[in-house]
Each structure stands twice: as C-alpha cells, then as structure tokens.
Coordinates of C-alpha atoms in Angstrom, one line a residue:
M1086 CA 112.8 111.4 78.5
R1087 CA 114.4 114.9 77.5
T1088 CA 111.0 116.0 76.1
Y1089 CA 109.3 115.4 79.6
P1090 CA 111.2 116.6 82.7
A1091 CA 108.3 115.5 85.1
F1092 CA 108.4 112.0 83.8
R1093 CA 112.2 112.1 84.4
L1094 CA 111.2 112.6 88.2
L1095 CA 108.7 110.0 88.2
F1096 CA 111.3 107.7 86.7
G1097 CA 113.7 108.6 89.6
T1098 CA 111.3 108.0 92.2
T1099 CA 110.3 104.7 90.7
L1100 CA 114.0 103.6 90.8
T1101 CA 114.5 104.4 94.4
T1102 CA 111.2 103.2 95.7
N1103 CA 111.7 100.0 93.8
A1104 CA 115.3 99.3 95.1
A1105 CA 113.8 99.7 98.5
F1106 CA 110.8 97.5 97.6
W1107 CA 113.1 94.5 96.3
M1108 CA 115.4 94.7 98.9
W1109 CA 112.3 94.8 101.6
S1110 CA 110.8 91.6 99.7
L1111 CA 113.9 89.7 100.3
L1112 CA 114.8 90.9 103.6
I1113 CA 111.4 90.2 105.2
G1114 CA 111.3 86.7 103.8
W1115 CA 114.8 86.0 105.1
L1116 CA 113.9 87.8 108.6
A1117 CA 110.8 85.7 108.8
L1118 CA 112.7 82.7 108.4
V1119 CA 115.4 83.5 110.8
L1120 CA 112.8 84.6 113.5
T1121 CA 110.7 81.5 113.1
D1122 CA 112.3 78.9 111.0
S1123 CA 108.8 78.1 109.5
P1124 CA 108.1 78.2 105.6
F1125 CA 104.6 78.9 106.5
F1126 CA 105.5 82.1 108.5
V1127 CA 107.4 83.2 105.5
G1128 CA 104.2 82.7 103.4
L1129 CA 102.2 84.5 106.0
T1130 CA 104.5 87.3 105.9
G1131 CA 104.2 87.6 102.1
F1132 CA 100.4 87.2 102.6
L1133 CA 100.2 90.2 105.0
N1134 CA 102.5 92.2 102.8
G1135 CA 100.2 91.6 99.8
I1136 CA 96.7 91.4 101.1
P1137 CA 96.4 95.2 101.4
M1138 CA 96.2 95.4 97.7
L1139 CA 92.8 93.7 98.0
L1140 CA 91.7 96.1 100.8
V1141 CA 93.2 99.4 99.7
S1142 CA 93.4 99.6 95.8
L1143 CA 89.8 100.2 95.0
P1144 CA 89.1 102.9 97.4
A1145 CA 92.6 104.4 96.4
G1146 CA 91.6 104.5 92.8
V1147 CA 88.7 106.7 93.7
L1148 CA 91.0 109.3 95.6
I1149 CA 93.5 109.2 92.6
D1150 CA 90.6 110.2 90.3
R1151 CA 89.4 113.0 92.7
L1152 CA 92.7 114.5 94.3
D1153 CA 96.1 115.9 93.5
R1154 CA 97.9 112.6 92.4
R1155 CA 101.4 114.0 93.4
L1156 CA 100.0 114.4 96.8
V1157 CA 98.5 111.0 97.0
L1158 CA 101.7 109.4 95.9
F1159 CA 103.7 111.5 98.5
V1160 CA 101.5 110.5 101.6
A1161 CA 101.6 106.8 100.5
Q1162 CA 105.4 107.1 100.2
V1163 CA 105.6 108.6 103.7
V1164 CA 103.7 105.8 105.0
V1165 CA 106.1 103.2 103.6
A1166 CA 109.1 105.0 104.9
L1167 CA 107.7 105.2 108.4
A1168 CA 107.2 101.5 108.3
T1169 CA 110.6 100.7 107.3
V1170 CA 112.3 103.1 109.6
S1171 CA 110.2 101.7 112.6
L1172 CA 111.3 98.2 111.8
V1173 CA 114.9 99.3 111.6
L1174 CA 114.5 100.7 115.2
L1175 CA 112.9 97.5 116.6
L1176 CA 115.7 95.5 115.1
W1177 CA 118.4 97.9 116.6
L1178 CA 116.8 97.9 120.0
E1179 CA 116.4 94.1 119.7
R1180 CA 113.0 94.2 120.5
L1181 CA 111.3 92.9 117.2
T1182 CA 108.8 90.1 117.5
P1183 CA 107.1 88.1 114.8
W1184 CA 103.7 89.9 115.1
Q1185 CA 105.6 93.3 114.8
L1186 CA 107.2 91.9 111.6
L1187 CA 103.6 91.0 110.3
L1188 CA 102.2 94.5 111.2
A1189 CA 105.2 96.2 109.4
A1190 CA 104.7 94.0 106.4
F1191 CA 100.9 94.9 106.4
V1192 CA 101.4 98.6 106.8
S1193 CA 104.1 98.7 104.1
G1194 CA 102.0 96.7 101.7
A1195 CA 99.2 99.2 102.2
G1196 CA 101.4 102.2 101.4
M1197 CA 102.9 100.4 98.3
A1198 CA 99.4 99.5 97.1
V1199 CA 98.7 103.2 96.8
V1200 CA 102.0 103.8 95.5
F1201 CA 101.7 101.4 92.5
T1202 CA 98.3 102.4 91.5
T1203 CA 99.2 106.3 91.6
R1204 CA 102.5 106.0 89.8
S1205 CA 100.7 104.2 86.9
A1206 CA 98.0 106.7 86.6
L1207 CA 100.5 109.5 86.6
V1208 CA 102.4 108.1 83.6
A1209 CA 99.7 109.2 81.2
N1210 CA 99.5 112.5 82.8
L1211 CA 103.3 113.3 82.3
V1212 CA 103.7 112.4 78.7
G1213 CA 101.9 112.6 75.5
R1214 CA 99.6 109.8 74.1
E1215 CA 102.1 109.1 71.2
A1216 CA 104.7 108.3 73.9
L1217 CA 102.5 106.3 76.3
A1218 CA 103.6 102.8 75.4
N1219 CA 107.3 103.7 75.5
A1220 CA 106.8 105.5 78.9
V1221 CA 105.1 102.5 80.3
A1222 CA 107.8 100.2 79.2
L1223 CA 110.4 102.7 80.6
I1224 CA 108.5 102.9 84.0
S1225 CA 108.4 99.1 84.0
T1226 CA 112.4 99.1 83.4
A1227 CA 112.8 101.5 86.3
Q1228 CA 110.6 99.0 88.6
N1229 CA 112.7 96.0 87.5
A1230 CA 116.1 97.4 87.2
P1231 CA 116.4 97.6 91.2
R1232 CA 115.6 94.0 91.2
I1233 CA 119.4 93.5 90.2
V1234 CA 121.1 96.1 92.6
G1235 CA 118.4 95.8 95.3
P1236 CA 118.7 92.0 96.2
A1237 CA 122.3 91.8 95.2
L1238 CA 123.1 94.5 97.7
A1239 CA 120.8 92.9 100.3
G1240 CA 122.8 89.6 100.7
P1241 CA 126.1 91.3 101.2
L1242 CA 124.8 93.9 103.5
V1243 CA 123.2 91.2 105.9
S1244 CA 126.6 89.4 105.9
A1245 CA 128.6 92.6 106.5
F1246 CA 126.2 94.7 108.8
G1247 CA 123.5 92.1 109.8
L1248 CA 119.8 92.4 109.1
T1249 CA 119.5 95.8 110.9
G1250 CA 122.1 97.6 108.6
A1251 CA 120.5 95.9 105.4
F1252 CA 117.0 97.3 106.5
A1253 CA 118.5 100.7 107.2
V1254 CA 119.8 101.0 103.7
C1255 CA 116.3 100.1 102.6
A1256 CA 114.8 103.0 104.7
L1257 CA 117.2 105.3 103.2
F1258 CA 116.1 104.4 99.8
Q1259 CA 112.4 105.1 100.8
V1260 CA 113.2 108.4 102.4
A1261 CA 115.0 109.5 99.1
S1262 CA 111.8 108.5 97.3
V1263 CA 109.8 110.9 99.4
G1264 CA 112.0 113.7 98.6
I1265 CA 111.9 113.2 94.9
T1266 CA 108.4 112.7 94.9
W1267 CA 107.8 116.1 96.4
R1268 CA 109.4 117.9 93.4
L1269 CA 106.7 116.2 90.8
P1270 CA 104.2 118.7 89.6
A1271 CA 100.6 118.8 91.0
V1272 CA 98.2 116.7 88.8
R1273 CA 94.6 117.2 89.5
P1274 CA 92.4 114.9 87.3
S1275 CA 89.3 116.4 85.6
G1276 CA 86.9 113.6 86.8
N1277 CA 83.3 114.3 88.0
R1278 CA 82.6 115.0 91.5
S1279 CA 79.9 112.1 92.0
P1280 CA 79.5 110.5 95.6
F1281 CA 82.4 108.3 96.8
W1282 CA 80.4 105.2 96.5
G1283 CA 78.9 106.0 93.1
A1284 CA 82.5 106.8 91.7
F1285 CA 83.6 103.5 93.4
V1286 CA 81.0 101.4 91.4
E1287 CA 81.6 103.2 88.3
G1288 CA 85.0 101.9 87.9
L1289 CA 83.8 98.4 88.5
V1290 CA 81.0 98.6 85.9
T1291 CA 83.4 100.2 83.3
V1292 CA 85.5 97.1 83.7
W1293 CA 82.7 94.6 83.4
R1294 CA 81.0 96.1 80.4
R1295 CA 84.1 96.7 78.3
E1296 CA 85.1 93.4 76.9
Q1297 CA 88.7 94.1 76.3
L1298 CA 89.1 95.4 79.9
L1299 CA 87.4 92.3 81.2
A1300 CA 89.7 90.1 79.2
L1301 CA 92.8 91.8 80.4
M1302 CA 91.6 91.6 84.1
A1303 CA 90.8 88.0 83.8
L1304 CA 94.2 87.3 82.2
A1305 CA 96.0 89.4 84.9
T1306 CA 94.2 87.5 87.8
L1307 CA 95.7 84.2 86.9
P1308 CA 99.6 84.5 87.0
T1309 CA 99.3 86.7 90.1
L1310 CA 97.0 84.0 91.8
L1311 CA 99.1 80.9 90.6
I1312 CA 102.5 81.7 89.3
F1313 CA 104.0 84.8 91.2
P1314 CA 103.8 83.0 94.8
Y1315 CA 107.1 81.3 93.8
M1316 CA 108.9 84.8 94.5
N1317 CA 107.7 84.7 98.3
L1318 CA 109.0 81.1 98.4
L1319 CA 112.5 81.9 97.1
P1320 CA 114.1 82.1 100.6
V1321 CA 112.8 78.6 100.8
F1322 CA 114.2 77.4 97.6
A1323 CA 117.6 79.1 98.3
R1324 CA 118.1 77.5 101.7
D1325 CA 116.5 74.2 101.5
E1326 CA 116.6 73.0 97.8
L1327 CA 119.7 74.9 96.3
R1328 CA 121.7 75.1 99.6
L1329 CA 122.5 78.8 99.3
G1330 CA 122.5 81.6 101.9
A1331 CA 121.4 85.1 102.0
T1332 CA 124.1 86.3 99.5
G1333 CA 123.0 83.4 97.3
L1334 CA 119.3 84.4 97.5
G1335 CA 120.2 87.9 96.5
V1336 CA 122.1 86.8 93.4
L1337 CA 119.0 84.6 92.4
M1338 CA 116.6 87.7 92.7
A1339 CA 119.3 90.0 90.9
L1340 CA 119.4 87.4 87.9
N1341 CA 115.5 87.3 88.0
G1342 CA 115.6 91.1 88.0
L1343 CA 118.0 91.2 85.1
G1344 CA 115.8 89.2 83.0
A1345 CA 113.0 91.6 83.9
V1346 CA 115.0 94.6 82.7
I1347 CA 115.7 92.7 79.5
G1348 CA 112.1 92.1 78.9
S1349 CA 111.0 95.7 79.8
V1350 CA 113.6 97.2 77.6
A1351 CA 112.6 94.8 74.7
V1352 CA 109.0 96.2 74.9
A1353 CA 110.2 99.7 75.0
A1354 CA 112.2 99.1 71.9
R1355 CA 109.3 97.2 70.1
R1356 CA 106.3 99.3 70.7
E1357 CA 104.0 96.7 68.7
W1358 CA 104.7 93.9 71.4
G1359 CA 103.3 96.4 74.0
E1360 CA 100.0 96.6 71.9
S1361 CA 99.5 93.0 71.0
P1362 CA 97.3 90.5 73.1
R1363 CA 98.8 87.7 71.1
V1364 CA 102.2 88.5 72.7
L1365 CA 100.6 88.9 75.9
V1366 CA 99.3 85.2 76.0
A1367 CA 102.4 83.8 74.6
T1368 CA 104.5 85.5 77.1
V1369 CA 102.4 84.5 80.1
L1370 CA 102.6 80.9 79.1
L1371 CA 106.4 81.0 78.7
F1372 CA 106.7 82.5 81.9
A1373 CA 104.8 79.8 83.3
A1374 CA 106.9 77.3 81.7
A1375 CA 110.1 78.9 83.0
V1376 CA 108.8 79.0 86.6
F1377 CA 107.9 75.2 86.4
A1378 CA 111.3 74.4 85.1
F1379 CA 113.1 76.5 88.0
A1380 CA 110.8 74.4 90.5
Q1381 CA 112.2 71.2 89.1
T1382 CA 116.0 71.8 89.4
S1383 CA 118.3 71.6 92.4
V1384 CA 121.3 72.9 90.4
P1385 CA 121.9 76.4 91.3
W1386 CA 123.3 77.8 87.8
L1387 CA 120.4 76.1 86.1
A1388 CA 117.9 77.5 88.6
A1389 CA 119.3 81.0 88.0
A1390 CA 118.9 80.5 84.3
F1391 CA 115.3 79.4 84.5
L1392 CA 114.8 82.7 86.8
S1393 CA 116.3 85.0 84.3
I1394 CA 113.9 83.5 81.7
A1395 CA 111.1 83.9 84.1
G1396 CA 112.0 87.5 84.5
V1397 CA 112.1 88.4 80.9
M1398 CA 108.7 86.7 80.0
G1399 CA 107.1 88.2 83.2
A1400 CA 108.3 91.6 82.6
V1401 CA 106.9 91.4 78.8
Y1402 CA 103.8 90.3 80.1
M1403 CA 103.1 93.0 82.8
A1404 CA 104.3 95.8 80.5
T1405 CA 102.0 94.6 77.8
T1406 CA 99.0 94.4 80.3
N1407 CA 99.6 98.0 81.6
T1408 CA 100.0 99.4 78.0
L1409 CA 96.8 97.8 76.7
L1410 CA 95.0 99.2 80.0
Q1411 CA 96.4 102.5 79.6
L1412 CA 95.5 102.9 76.0
A1413 CA 91.7 101.7 76.7
V1414 CA 90.8 104.2 79.2
E1415 CA 90.1 107.9 79.5
D1416 CA 91.9 109.9 82.2
E1417 CA 88.9 110.8 84.4
I1418 CA 88.4 107.0 85.2
R1419 CA 92.0 105.9 84.7
G1420 CA 92.7 105.6 88.4
R1421 CA 89.8 103.4 89.2
V1422 CA 90.5 101.1 86.3
L1423 CA 94.1 100.8 87.2
S1424 CA 93.3 100.1 90.7
V1425 CA 91.0 97.0 89.7
Y1426 CA 94.2 96.0 87.9
L1427 CA 96.2 96.5 91.0
L1428 CA 93.2 94.5 92.9
T1429 CA 94.3 91.5 90.8
W1430 CA 97.8 91.6 92.4
G1431 CA 96.0 91.7 95.7
L1432 CA 95.5 87.9 94.9
L1433 CA 99.2 87.2 95.4
P1434 CA 98.9 86.5 99.0
I1435 CA 95.6 84.3 98.4
G1436 CA 98.1 82.0 96.2
T1437 CA 101.1 82.7 98.6
L1438 CA 99.5 81.4 101.8
P1439 CA 98.4 77.9 100.5
A1440 CA 101.7 77.7 98.6
G1441 CA 103.5 78.1 101.9
A1442 CA 101.3 75.4 103.6
V1443 CA 102.0 72.9 101.0
A1444 CA 105.7 73.7 100.9
D1445 CA 105.6 73.1 104.7
H1446 CA 104.4 69.6 104.3
W1447 CA 105.6 68.5 100.9
G1448 CA 108.3 70.9 99.8
A1449 CA 108.4 74.1 97.8
P1450 CA 109.0 72.5 94.5
L1451 CA 105.7 70.5 94.6
A1452 CA 103.9 73.6 95.9
V1453 CA 105.0 75.8 92.9
S1454 CA 104.5 73.0 90.4
L1455 CA 100.9 72.3 91.2
L1456 CA 100.0 76.1 91.0
V1457 CA 101.8 76.5 87.8
V1458 CA 99.9 73.7 86.1
L1459 CA 96.6 74.9 87.3
A1460 CA 97.7 78.5 86.0
V1461 CA 98.4 77.0 82.4
L1462 CA 95.0 75.2 82.3
A1463 CA 93.1 78.4 83.6
I1464 CA 95.1 80.7 81.1
G1465 CA 94.0 78.4 78.0
A1466 CA 90.4 78.8 79.1
V1467 CA 90.6 82.5 79.4
A1468 CA 92.1 82.5 75.8
L1469 CA 89.2 80.5 74.4
R1470 CA 86.6 82.6 76.3
F1471 CA 88.1 85.9 74.9
P1472 CA 88.9 85.6 71.2
L1473 CA 90.2 89.1 71.2
L1474 CA 93.1 87.9 73.3
R1475 CA 94.5 86.0 70.2
R1476 CA 94.4 89.0 68.0
S1477 CA 97.7 90.7 67.0
S1478 CA 96.5 94.3 68.0
L1479 CA 93.6 95.8 69.8
V1480 CA 94.8 99.5 69.8
S1481 CA 92.1 100.9 67.4
E1482 CA 89.3 99.1 69.3
Q1483 CA 90.6 100.3 72.6
R1484 CA 90.9 103.8 71.4
F1485 CA 87.2 103.6 70.2
S1486 CA 86.0 102.2 73.4
A1487 CA 87.9 104.9 75.4
G1488 CA 86.1 107.4 73.4
T1489 CA 82.6 106.1 73.5
G1490 CA 82.4 104.2 76.8
R1491 CA 81.4 100.9 75.1
S1492 CA 83.3 97.7 74.1

C-alpha cells in the first residue's frame, strides 16, 4: 500500500464503513427481535435492508461510469450516515416504531448498495493492474476485519449502554467514513456519453455475451440466494437454538469475521487462488458444507467453529469472484458490470424472507438446511453448464475478452 497512497485512504474508509455495517447488521436484527419477538420480522428487516441492491445497483452502475466516482461514494456514505443518526435519535426519544426501523433499514441498504459498487470500481483506478488481485484481496480483508471488532463490540455495548448507545457508536463510524472518503482523489471515468438507457442496457448485454462473465454471475447468484440468508437468522440461532444473548451473538459474528479475514489474507498471499475458477467452485461448496453443519448443532463452541470455517470459505469465494470480474472488464464499463454483480447480492432478501417464514413455523435449522441443499444441487448444475469454471485459470482468456469485447 506504500506505493498507492490513495488506495490507503480507500482501505481506511472501507474499514470504518464496514465496522459500522457489521454492527448495524447485528443490531437491527436484535432490535427487530426485541421490538416484535418475531423471527419473521427479523427476516423482513433483513429483506428491506437488502432489497435496495436489486433496485439501486444497476442505475448506480451507470452513474459510476459517468460521474466522479469519489463524489458518488461520498454522497452514498452521507445517506447511510443520516439513516443511522436518525435511528439513534428515534431510539433516544423512545419514539421508534417497527415501521420506522424498516424504513431506516431500507434507506441504509440503498446507500450501502451504491457504496459497495463504487468502492469496488475505485480499486482498479487507484492501483496498477499488476497489483489488482492483491488490492481486491486487501479490500476484502478491510471488509471482513470489522466483522471481528464490530459485532464483538456491539454485544457488550448493548449490555452496557443499551441499543441506543450501540447504534450511536455505529453512527460515529459512519460519520468518520464520510470524512475519510472526502480526502480521496477525484476519479472521472473515460466512458462514453451515450444516453442513460443505452448505457444501462450495454452493461447487461456485456455480461450476457461474455461467457466467463455470465458463468461468474450465475455462480455468484446461488450462494447469495440460498446460503447467505443464514446471516440474517443468526439472532434466532443465538437466542433460540444456542441459548446465547446479545454478547454471545456478537462473539459468533466476530468468529465468523475472523474466518473471513483469514480467507481474505490467504487470497492476498496466494494470488493464483484469486485467479482460479476451480478454487472458486471448491470454496463455495465447502462454504455450503460449513453452513449446513452449523445449522445442525446446538453446541455453542461447535457452532462457533463451523461459523469460522464458513467465514474462511465465504471470503475466498467472494475475493476470487471479485478478482476474476475485475480482470475481465475494461474501465469504461467496470461500474456497470460490477453493478450486475451487486445485483446478485440483491437476491439475498429474496432468500431471507422465505427463510424467516420457514423458521417461524419449523425452526431456523430446517430453514437453513433446506436452502443449503438446494444451493449445492444448483452449484453442481452451473459447474456442469460452464466447463470454464472447472479450469485452473481464466486470466489469459479474461484479458483477451476485456480487450476485444468478445468471449
């Protein structure tokens, strides 16, 4: 990072934003459970926090390819900070209602959808291509490291200062992120100035016509839809299955985050992992296995171990997907392609909502187990459909495609 000072700033704002994000993810789930005592409402809160990715990501991708990327990131982080501060004020005044929590979750989710896409696009602008794989892995580390500190702090903060105090700390992290982001250099992409709708469609057509992009998007969709919903049900597992409180939930999320940091560092240290589709498929299957095992146990220490393994495998899978996508596209369309990738993350609430409904009636373990089994079957089908996912490397093909526009 010494060679790229602007990347150090991006790394710093990623740390602070994600510390707040992971605290927020834990706290809104716990707050939803306290307000309503309903696993379904927990799932609904997660649904509204994630659904903006479906609504916002593609239009945001067009803006990222047309406007100063630093300015887009700054405005999005201001929106997230305002949503968090507003929730703190409502809690402090004791006027928070369930519908206001849902609104805050939606607004924050919309802002974070733009933050995630813009930040990913900025990585390639702030480092040389030769350092791109390592930079993606380092940003992944910055995204996952706060999963250790953020949730671990959230539980004790709730115990010591209540939910209001915990959300106030979350708000401070978001405000700090706004300040760091403002110090980033302006980055104006050199994309064309075609009409908004034409640029919007161009991003979708690019993904559809390039075989490697289509394969990566198909594989990215399945874990988001069918495996990651377990994260939104962690408050239910902690309280009802493992008999833990808010502090215990924070420890579980922190251990999951520790595993994710280990996985991200491993990809940074082993560049070839981040460029290998074969590693991508293997790690997503191991991720599914770890989540399935977690859902079957009622022993806290064993559940924590499986969550840590899930964190490692999930981080390697995500860093590898991001690296392969970054290497596959040219800068003038990078924001739109990455916005399609973020769109796959928008499917998380679609999996979370039915998972919450099943958990309401038959328990969280069955809900998560059913989704994971479906995921493994679907991942196998995608790997069979796209033989390139079974290759050891696609780097040469990706660079060729990025330069010619053909697969």
